[in-house]
Short mmCIF file of C-alpha atoms and ligand atoms in Angstrom, two decimals:
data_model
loop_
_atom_site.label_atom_id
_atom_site.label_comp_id
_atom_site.label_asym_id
_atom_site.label_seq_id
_atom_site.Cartn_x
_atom_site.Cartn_y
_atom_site.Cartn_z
CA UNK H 6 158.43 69.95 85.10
CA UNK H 7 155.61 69.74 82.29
CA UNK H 8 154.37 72.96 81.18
CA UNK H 9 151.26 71.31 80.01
CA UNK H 10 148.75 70.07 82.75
CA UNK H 11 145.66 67.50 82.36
CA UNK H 12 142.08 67.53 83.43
CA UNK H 13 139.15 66.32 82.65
CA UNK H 14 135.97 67.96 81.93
CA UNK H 15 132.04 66.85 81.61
CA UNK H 16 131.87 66.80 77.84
CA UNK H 17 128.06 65.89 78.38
CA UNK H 18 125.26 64.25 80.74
CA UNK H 19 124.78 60.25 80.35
CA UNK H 20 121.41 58.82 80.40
CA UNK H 21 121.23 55.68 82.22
CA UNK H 22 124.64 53.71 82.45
CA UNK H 23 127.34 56.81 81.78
CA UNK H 24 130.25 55.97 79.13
CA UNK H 25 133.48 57.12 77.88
CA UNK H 26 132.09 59.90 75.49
CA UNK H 27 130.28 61.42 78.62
CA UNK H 28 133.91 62.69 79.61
CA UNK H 29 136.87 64.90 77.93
CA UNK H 30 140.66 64.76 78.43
CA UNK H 31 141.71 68.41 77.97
CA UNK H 32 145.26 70.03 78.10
CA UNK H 33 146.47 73.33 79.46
CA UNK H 34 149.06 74.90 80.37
CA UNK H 35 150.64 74.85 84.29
CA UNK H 36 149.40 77.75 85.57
CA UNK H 37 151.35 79.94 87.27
CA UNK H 38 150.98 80.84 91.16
CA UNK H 39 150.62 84.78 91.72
CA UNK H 40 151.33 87.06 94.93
CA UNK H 41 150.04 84.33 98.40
CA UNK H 42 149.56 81.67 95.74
CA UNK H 43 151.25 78.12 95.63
CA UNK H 44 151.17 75.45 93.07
CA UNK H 45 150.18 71.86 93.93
CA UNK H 46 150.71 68.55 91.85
CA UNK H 47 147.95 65.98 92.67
CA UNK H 48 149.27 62.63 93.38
CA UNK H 49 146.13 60.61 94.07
CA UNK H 50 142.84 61.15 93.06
CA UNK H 51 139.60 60.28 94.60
CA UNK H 52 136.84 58.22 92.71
CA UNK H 53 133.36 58.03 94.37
CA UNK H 54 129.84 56.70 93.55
CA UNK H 55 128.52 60.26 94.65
CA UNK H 56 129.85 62.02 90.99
CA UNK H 57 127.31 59.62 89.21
CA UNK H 58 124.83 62.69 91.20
CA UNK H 59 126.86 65.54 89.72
CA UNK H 60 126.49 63.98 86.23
CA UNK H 61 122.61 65.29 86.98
CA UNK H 62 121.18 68.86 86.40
CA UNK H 63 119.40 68.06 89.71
CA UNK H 64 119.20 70.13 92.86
CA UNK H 65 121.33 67.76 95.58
CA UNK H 66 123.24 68.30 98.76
CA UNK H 67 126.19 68.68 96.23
CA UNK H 68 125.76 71.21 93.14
CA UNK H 69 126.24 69.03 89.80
CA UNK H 70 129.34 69.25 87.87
CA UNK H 71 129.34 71.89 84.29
CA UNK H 72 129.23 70.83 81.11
CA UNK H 73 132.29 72.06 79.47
CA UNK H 74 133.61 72.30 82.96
CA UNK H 75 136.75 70.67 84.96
CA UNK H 76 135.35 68.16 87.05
CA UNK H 77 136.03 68.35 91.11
CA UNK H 78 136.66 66.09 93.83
CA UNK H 79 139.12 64.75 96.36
CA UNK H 80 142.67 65.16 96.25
CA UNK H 81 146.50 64.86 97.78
CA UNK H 82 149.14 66.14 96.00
CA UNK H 83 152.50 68.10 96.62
CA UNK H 84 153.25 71.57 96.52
CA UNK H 85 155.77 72.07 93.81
CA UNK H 86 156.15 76.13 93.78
CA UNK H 87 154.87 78.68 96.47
CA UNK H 88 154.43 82.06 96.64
CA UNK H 89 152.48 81.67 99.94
CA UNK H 90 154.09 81.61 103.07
CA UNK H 91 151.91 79.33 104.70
CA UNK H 92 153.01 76.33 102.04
CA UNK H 93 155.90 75.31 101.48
CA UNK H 94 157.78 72.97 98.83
CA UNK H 95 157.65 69.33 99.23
CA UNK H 96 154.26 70.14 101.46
CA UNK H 97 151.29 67.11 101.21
CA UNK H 98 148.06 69.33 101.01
CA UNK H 99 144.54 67.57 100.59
CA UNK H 100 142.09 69.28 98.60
CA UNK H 101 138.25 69.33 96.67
CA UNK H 102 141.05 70.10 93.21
CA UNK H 103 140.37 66.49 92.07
CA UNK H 104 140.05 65.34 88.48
CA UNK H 105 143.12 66.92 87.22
CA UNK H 106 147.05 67.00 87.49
CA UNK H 107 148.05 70.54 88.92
CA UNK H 108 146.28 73.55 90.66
CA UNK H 109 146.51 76.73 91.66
CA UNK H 110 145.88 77.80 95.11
CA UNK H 111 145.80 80.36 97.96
CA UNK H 112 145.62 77.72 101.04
CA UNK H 113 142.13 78.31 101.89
CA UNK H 114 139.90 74.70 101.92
CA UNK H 115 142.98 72.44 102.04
CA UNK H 116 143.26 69.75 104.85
CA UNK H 117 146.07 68.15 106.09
CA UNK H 118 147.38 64.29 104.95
CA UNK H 119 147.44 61.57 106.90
CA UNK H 120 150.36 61.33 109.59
CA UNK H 121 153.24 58.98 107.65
CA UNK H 122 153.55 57.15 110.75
CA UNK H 123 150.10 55.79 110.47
CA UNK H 124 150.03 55.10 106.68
CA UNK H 125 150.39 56.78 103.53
CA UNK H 126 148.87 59.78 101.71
CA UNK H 127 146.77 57.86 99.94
CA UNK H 128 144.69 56.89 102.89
CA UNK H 129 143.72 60.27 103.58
CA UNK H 130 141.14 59.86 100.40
CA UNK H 131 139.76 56.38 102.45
CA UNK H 132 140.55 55.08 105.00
CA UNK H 133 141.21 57.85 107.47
CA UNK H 134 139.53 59.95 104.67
CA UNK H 135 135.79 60.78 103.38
CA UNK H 136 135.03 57.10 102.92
CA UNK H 137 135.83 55.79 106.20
CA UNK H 138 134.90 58.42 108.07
CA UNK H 139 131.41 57.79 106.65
CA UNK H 140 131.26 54.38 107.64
CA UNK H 141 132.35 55.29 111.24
CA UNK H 142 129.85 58.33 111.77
CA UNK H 143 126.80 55.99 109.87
CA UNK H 144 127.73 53.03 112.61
CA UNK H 145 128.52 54.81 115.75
CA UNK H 146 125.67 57.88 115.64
CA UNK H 147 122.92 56.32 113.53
CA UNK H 148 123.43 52.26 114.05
CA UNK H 149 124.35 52.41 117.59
CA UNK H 150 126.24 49.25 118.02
CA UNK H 151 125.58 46.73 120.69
CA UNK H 152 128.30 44.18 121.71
CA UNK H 153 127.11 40.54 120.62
CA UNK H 154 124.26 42.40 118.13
CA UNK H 155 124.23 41.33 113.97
CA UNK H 156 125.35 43.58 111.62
CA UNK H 157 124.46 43.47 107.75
CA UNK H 158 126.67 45.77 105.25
CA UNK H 159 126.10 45.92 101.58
CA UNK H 160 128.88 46.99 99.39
CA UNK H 161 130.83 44.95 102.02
CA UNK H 162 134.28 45.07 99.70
CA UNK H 163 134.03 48.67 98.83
CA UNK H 164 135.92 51.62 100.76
CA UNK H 165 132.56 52.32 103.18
CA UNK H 166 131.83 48.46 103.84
CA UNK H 167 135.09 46.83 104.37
CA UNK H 168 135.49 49.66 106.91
CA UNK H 169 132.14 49.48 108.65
CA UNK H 170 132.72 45.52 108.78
CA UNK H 171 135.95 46.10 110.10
CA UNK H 172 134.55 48.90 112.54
CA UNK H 173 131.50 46.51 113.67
CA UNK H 174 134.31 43.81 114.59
CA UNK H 175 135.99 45.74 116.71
CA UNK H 176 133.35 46.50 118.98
CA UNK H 177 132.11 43.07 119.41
CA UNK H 178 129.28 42.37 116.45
CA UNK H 179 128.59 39.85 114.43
CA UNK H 180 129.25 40.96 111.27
CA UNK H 181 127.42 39.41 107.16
CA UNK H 182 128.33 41.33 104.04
CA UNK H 183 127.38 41.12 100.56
CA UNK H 184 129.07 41.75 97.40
CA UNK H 185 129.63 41.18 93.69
CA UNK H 186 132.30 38.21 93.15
CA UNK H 187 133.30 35.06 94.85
CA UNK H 188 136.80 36.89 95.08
CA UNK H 189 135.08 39.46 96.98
CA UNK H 190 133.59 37.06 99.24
CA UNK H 191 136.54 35.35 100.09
CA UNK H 192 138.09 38.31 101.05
CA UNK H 193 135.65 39.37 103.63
CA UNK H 194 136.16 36.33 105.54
CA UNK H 195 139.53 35.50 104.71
CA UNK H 196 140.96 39.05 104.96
CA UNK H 197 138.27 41.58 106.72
CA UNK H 198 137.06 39.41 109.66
CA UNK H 199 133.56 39.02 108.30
CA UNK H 200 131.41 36.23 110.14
CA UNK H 201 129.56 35.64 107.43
CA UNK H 202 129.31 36.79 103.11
CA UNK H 203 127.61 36.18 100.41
CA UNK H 204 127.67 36.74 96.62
CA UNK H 205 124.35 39.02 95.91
CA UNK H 206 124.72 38.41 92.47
CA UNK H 207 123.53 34.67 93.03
CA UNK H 208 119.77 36.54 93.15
CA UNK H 209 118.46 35.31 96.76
CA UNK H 210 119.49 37.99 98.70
CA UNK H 211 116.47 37.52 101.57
CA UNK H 212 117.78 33.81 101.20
CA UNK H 213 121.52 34.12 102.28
CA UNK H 214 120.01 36.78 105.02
CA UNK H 215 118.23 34.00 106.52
CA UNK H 216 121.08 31.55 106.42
CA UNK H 217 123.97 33.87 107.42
CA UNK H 218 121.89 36.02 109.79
CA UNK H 219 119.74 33.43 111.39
CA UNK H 220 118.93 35.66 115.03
CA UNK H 221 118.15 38.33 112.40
CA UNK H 222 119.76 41.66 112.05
CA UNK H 223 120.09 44.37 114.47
CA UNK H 224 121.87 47.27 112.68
CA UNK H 225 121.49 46.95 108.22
CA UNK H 226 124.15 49.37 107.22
CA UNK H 227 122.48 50.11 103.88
CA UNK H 228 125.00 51.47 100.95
CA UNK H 229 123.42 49.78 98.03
CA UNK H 230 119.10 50.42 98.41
CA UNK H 231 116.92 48.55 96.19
CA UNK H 232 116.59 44.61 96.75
CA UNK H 233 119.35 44.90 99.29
CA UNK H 234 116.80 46.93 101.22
CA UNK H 235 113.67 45.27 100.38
CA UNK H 236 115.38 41.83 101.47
CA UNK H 237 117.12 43.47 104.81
CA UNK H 238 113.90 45.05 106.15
CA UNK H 239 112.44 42.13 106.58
CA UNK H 240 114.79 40.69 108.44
CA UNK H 241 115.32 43.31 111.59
CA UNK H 242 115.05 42.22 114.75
CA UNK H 243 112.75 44.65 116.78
CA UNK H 244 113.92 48.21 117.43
CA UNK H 245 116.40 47.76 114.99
CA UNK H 246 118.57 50.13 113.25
CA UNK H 247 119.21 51.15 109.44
CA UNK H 248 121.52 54.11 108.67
CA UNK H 249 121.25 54.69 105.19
CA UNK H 250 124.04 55.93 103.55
CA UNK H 251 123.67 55.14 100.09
CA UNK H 252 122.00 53.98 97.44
CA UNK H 253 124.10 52.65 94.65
CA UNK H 254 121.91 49.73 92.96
CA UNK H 255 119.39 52.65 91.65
CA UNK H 256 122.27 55.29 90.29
CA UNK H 257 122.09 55.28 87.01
CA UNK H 258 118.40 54.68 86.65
CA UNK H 259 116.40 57.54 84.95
CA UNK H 260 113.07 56.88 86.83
CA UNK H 261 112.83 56.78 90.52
CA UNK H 262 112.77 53.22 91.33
CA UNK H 263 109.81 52.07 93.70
CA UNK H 264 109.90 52.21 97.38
CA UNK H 265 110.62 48.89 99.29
CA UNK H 266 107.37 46.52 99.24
CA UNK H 267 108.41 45.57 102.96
CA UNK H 268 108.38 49.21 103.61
CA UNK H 269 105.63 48.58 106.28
CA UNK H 270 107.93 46.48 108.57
CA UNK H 271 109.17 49.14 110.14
CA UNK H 272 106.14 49.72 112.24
CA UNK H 273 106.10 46.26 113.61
CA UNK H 274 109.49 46.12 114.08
CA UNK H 275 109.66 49.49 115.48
CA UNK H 276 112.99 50.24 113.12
CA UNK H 277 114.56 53.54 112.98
CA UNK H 278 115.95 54.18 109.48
CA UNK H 279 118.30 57.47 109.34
CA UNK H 280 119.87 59.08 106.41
CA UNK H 281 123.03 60.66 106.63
CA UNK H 282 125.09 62.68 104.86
CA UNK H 283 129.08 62.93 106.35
CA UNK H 284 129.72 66.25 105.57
CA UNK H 285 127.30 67.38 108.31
CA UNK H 286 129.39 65.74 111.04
CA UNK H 287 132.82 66.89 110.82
CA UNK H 288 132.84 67.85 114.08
CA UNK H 289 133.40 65.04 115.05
CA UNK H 290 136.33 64.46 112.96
CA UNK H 291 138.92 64.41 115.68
CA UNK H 292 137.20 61.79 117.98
CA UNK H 293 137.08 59.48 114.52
CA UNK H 294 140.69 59.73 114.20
CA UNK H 295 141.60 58.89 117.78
CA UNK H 296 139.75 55.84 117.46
CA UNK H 297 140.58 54.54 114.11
CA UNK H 298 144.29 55.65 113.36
CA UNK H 299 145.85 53.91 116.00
CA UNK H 300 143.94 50.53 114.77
CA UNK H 301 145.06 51.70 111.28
CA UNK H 302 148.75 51.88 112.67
CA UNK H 303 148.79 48.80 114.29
CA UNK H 304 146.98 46.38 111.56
CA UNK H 305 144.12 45.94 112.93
CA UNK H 306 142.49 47.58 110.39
CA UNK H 307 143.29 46.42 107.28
CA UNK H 308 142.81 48.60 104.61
CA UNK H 309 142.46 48.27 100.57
CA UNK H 310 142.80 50.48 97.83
CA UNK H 311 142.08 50.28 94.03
CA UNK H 312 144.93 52.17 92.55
CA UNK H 313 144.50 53.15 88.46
CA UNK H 314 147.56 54.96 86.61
CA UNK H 315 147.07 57.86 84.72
CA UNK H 316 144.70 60.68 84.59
CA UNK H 317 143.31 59.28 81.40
CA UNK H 318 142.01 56.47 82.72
CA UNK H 319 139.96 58.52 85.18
CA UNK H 320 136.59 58.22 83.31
CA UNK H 321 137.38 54.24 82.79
CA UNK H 322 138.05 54.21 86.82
CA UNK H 323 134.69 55.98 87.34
CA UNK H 324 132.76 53.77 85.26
CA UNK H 325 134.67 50.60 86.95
CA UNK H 326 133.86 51.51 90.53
CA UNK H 327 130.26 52.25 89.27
CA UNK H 328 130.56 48.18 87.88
CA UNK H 329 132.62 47.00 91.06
CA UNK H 330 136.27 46.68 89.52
CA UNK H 331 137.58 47.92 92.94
CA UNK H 332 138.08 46.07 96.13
CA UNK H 333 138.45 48.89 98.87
CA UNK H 334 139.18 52.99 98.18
CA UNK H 335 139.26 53.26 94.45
CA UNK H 336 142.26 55.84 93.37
CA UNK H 337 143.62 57.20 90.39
CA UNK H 338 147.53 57.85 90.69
CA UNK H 339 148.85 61.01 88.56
CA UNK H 340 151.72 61.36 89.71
CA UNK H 341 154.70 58.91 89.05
CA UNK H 342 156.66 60.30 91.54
CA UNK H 343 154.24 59.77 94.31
CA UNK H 344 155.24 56.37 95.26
P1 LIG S 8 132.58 51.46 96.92
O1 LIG S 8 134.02 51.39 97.15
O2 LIG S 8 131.67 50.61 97.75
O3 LIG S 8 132.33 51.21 95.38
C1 LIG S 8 131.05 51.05 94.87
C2 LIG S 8 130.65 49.55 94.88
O4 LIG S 8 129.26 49.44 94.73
C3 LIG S 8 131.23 48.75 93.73
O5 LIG S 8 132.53 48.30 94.00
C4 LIG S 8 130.23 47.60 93.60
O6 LIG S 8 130.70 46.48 94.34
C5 LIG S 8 128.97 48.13 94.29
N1 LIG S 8 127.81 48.16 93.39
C6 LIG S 8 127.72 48.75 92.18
N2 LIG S 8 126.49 48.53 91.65
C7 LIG S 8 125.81 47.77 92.55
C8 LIG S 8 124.49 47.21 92.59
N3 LIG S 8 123.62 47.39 91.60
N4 LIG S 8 124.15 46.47 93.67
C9 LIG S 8 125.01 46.28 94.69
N5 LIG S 8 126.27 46.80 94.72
C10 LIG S 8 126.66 47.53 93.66
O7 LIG S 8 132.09 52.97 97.09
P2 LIG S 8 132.12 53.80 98.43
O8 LIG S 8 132.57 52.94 99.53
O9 LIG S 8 132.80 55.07 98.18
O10 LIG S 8 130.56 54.14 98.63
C11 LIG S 8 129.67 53.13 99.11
C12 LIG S 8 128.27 53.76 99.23
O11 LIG S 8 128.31 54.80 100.21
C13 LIG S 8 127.77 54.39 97.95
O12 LIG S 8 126.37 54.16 97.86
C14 LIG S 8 128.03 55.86 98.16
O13 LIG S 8 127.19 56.69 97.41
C15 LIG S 8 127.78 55.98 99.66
N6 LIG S 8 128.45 57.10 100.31
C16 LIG S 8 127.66 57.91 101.10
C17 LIG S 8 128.21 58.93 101.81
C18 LIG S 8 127.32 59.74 102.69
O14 LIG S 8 127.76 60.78 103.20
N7 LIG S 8 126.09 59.30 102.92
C19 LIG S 8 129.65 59.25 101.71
C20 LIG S 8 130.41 58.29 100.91
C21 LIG S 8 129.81 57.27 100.23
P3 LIG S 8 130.18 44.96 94.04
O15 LIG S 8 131.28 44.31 93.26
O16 LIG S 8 130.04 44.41 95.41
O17 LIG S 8 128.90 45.06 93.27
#
């Protein structure tokens, strides 16, 4: 094994649109498990839109990352040496130890991996991970899904979309997305099940609503904000439902963008618009997993993934899912090993 280990740090705080230079590729060495310890080698590493937030000195439901400082985040990896009886060698361990190659630890925090009869480690980051656990709790507790109702997802490619699409199916909805490419597009209908898509990037957004959603919408599943929002709100059907998850068109912009001009709709239209953060539901973990995993096993949920090589090209995998190079879970692979 290596004795030298990789990670990378928060060399500074972008303004606007991060870069390269806002992140440093540092060496150390392995370091060594003591008394109840084990060491773990990551495998797959999580990339979300939520560590553009952590770039921020700003007080958040997450503390922001240190300069200087090894950044964090979702993990799987291996244990490769243990000191700790609990862990043993060859173990799959999931972990918050993201954004570098090896760890030390004493057990507490890690989760278990996926099952390998349902599908690989990997999915534990997305699929049957953060991402679409998020989509399930945002559809199920805050847009309440009626058989035969329309549902509108932005970000409809992306690890949370794809999976509330996919989710909304299932149960009996029609189902529109948007996204960022034709490719994407095509994929939603071709591959995801989507009714209905449309390439946001075209600039009409209110227009393809009206086309694609023509009975309106009943549940806007809102992970992008902005025009997305603005376009979608007036477009509910009465007493519908917007579970807003996130916010992803306003990121990287320095200034609080303005509210939604159709904000007033929702009186009219009697709409209920909830935000939600995941980590506040975990309790109801378990009844997500019974539902989804054996859909998961069987292929009726399809699921993609994004995978990038090498720990250097974290920051450039960042900045891509921040510009929509991924279809599905974005993932950096560190590991060569980890099939
Ligand atoms: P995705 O896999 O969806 O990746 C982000 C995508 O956002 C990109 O692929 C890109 O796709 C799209 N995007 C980027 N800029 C814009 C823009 N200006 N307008 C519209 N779309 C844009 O990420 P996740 O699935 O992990 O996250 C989706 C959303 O859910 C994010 O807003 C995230 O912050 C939020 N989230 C919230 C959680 C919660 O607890 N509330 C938990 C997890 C995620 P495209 O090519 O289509 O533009």
């Amino acid at each position: 094994m290596s004795e030298t280990s990789r990670e990378i740090r928060l060399a500074s705080r972008p303004e606007g649109q991060p870069t390269e230079e806002n992140f440093e590729l540092a060496e150390v060495a392995v370091p060594a498990p003591g008394d109840g310890e084990a060491l773990v080698r990551n495998a797959y590493l999580s990339v979300d839109p939520y560590m553009r937030g952590r770039m921020r000195d700003a007080k958040s439901y997450v503390p922001p990352f240190k300069v200087g400082e090894v950044m964090d985040g979702g993990a799987v990896g291996r244990v490769v040496r243990s000191n700790n009886p609990e862990l043993s060698e060859g173990d799959w361990v999931q972990s918050m130890n993201g954004w570098r190659e090896h760890y030390v630890t004493d057990g507490s925090g890690l989760l278990p991996v996926a099952d390998p009869g349902v599908a690989p480690v990997s999915a534990s980051l997305g699929v049957l991970g953060m991402t679409g656990f998020t989509a399930w709790v945002g559809l199920t507790q805050f847009g309440k899904p009626k058989e035969g109702e329309t549902l509108f997802v932005s970000g409809a490619a992306g690890a949370v979309g794809s999976m509330v699409g996919q989710l909304a199916k299932l149960r009996g909805l029609r189902t529109v997305g948007s996204a960022g490419s034709e490719e994407k597009v095509a994929l939603l209908t071709s591959e995801l099940g989507f009714d209905a898509a449309f390439n946001y990037k075209d600039g009409d957004i209110g227009g393809a609503l009206s086309e694609h959603a023509p009975d309106g919408i009943d549940i806007y599943f809102d992970n992008v904000g902005g025009d997305h929002l603005e376009a979608a709100l007036t477009r509910m059907n009465v007493f519908g439902r917007i579970p807003l998850c996130g916010a992803i068109s306003g990121y990287n912009e320095e200034q609080t963008p303005p509210g939604p001009r159709s904000f007033l709709t929702v009186l009219p239209s009697r709409l209920t618009i909830r935000g939600f953060i995941v980590t506040d539901h975990y309790d109801l973990y378990p009844e997500f997993l019974a539902e989804v995993a054996p859909h998961v096993k069987e292929g009726e949920i399809r699921f993609l993934e994004t995978v990038v090589d090498g720990i250097e090209n974290m920051p450039g995998a960042f900045l891509g899912l921040l510009d929509g190079q991924n279809t599905g879970k974005m993932l950096v692979n560190v590991d060569d090993d980890a099939g």
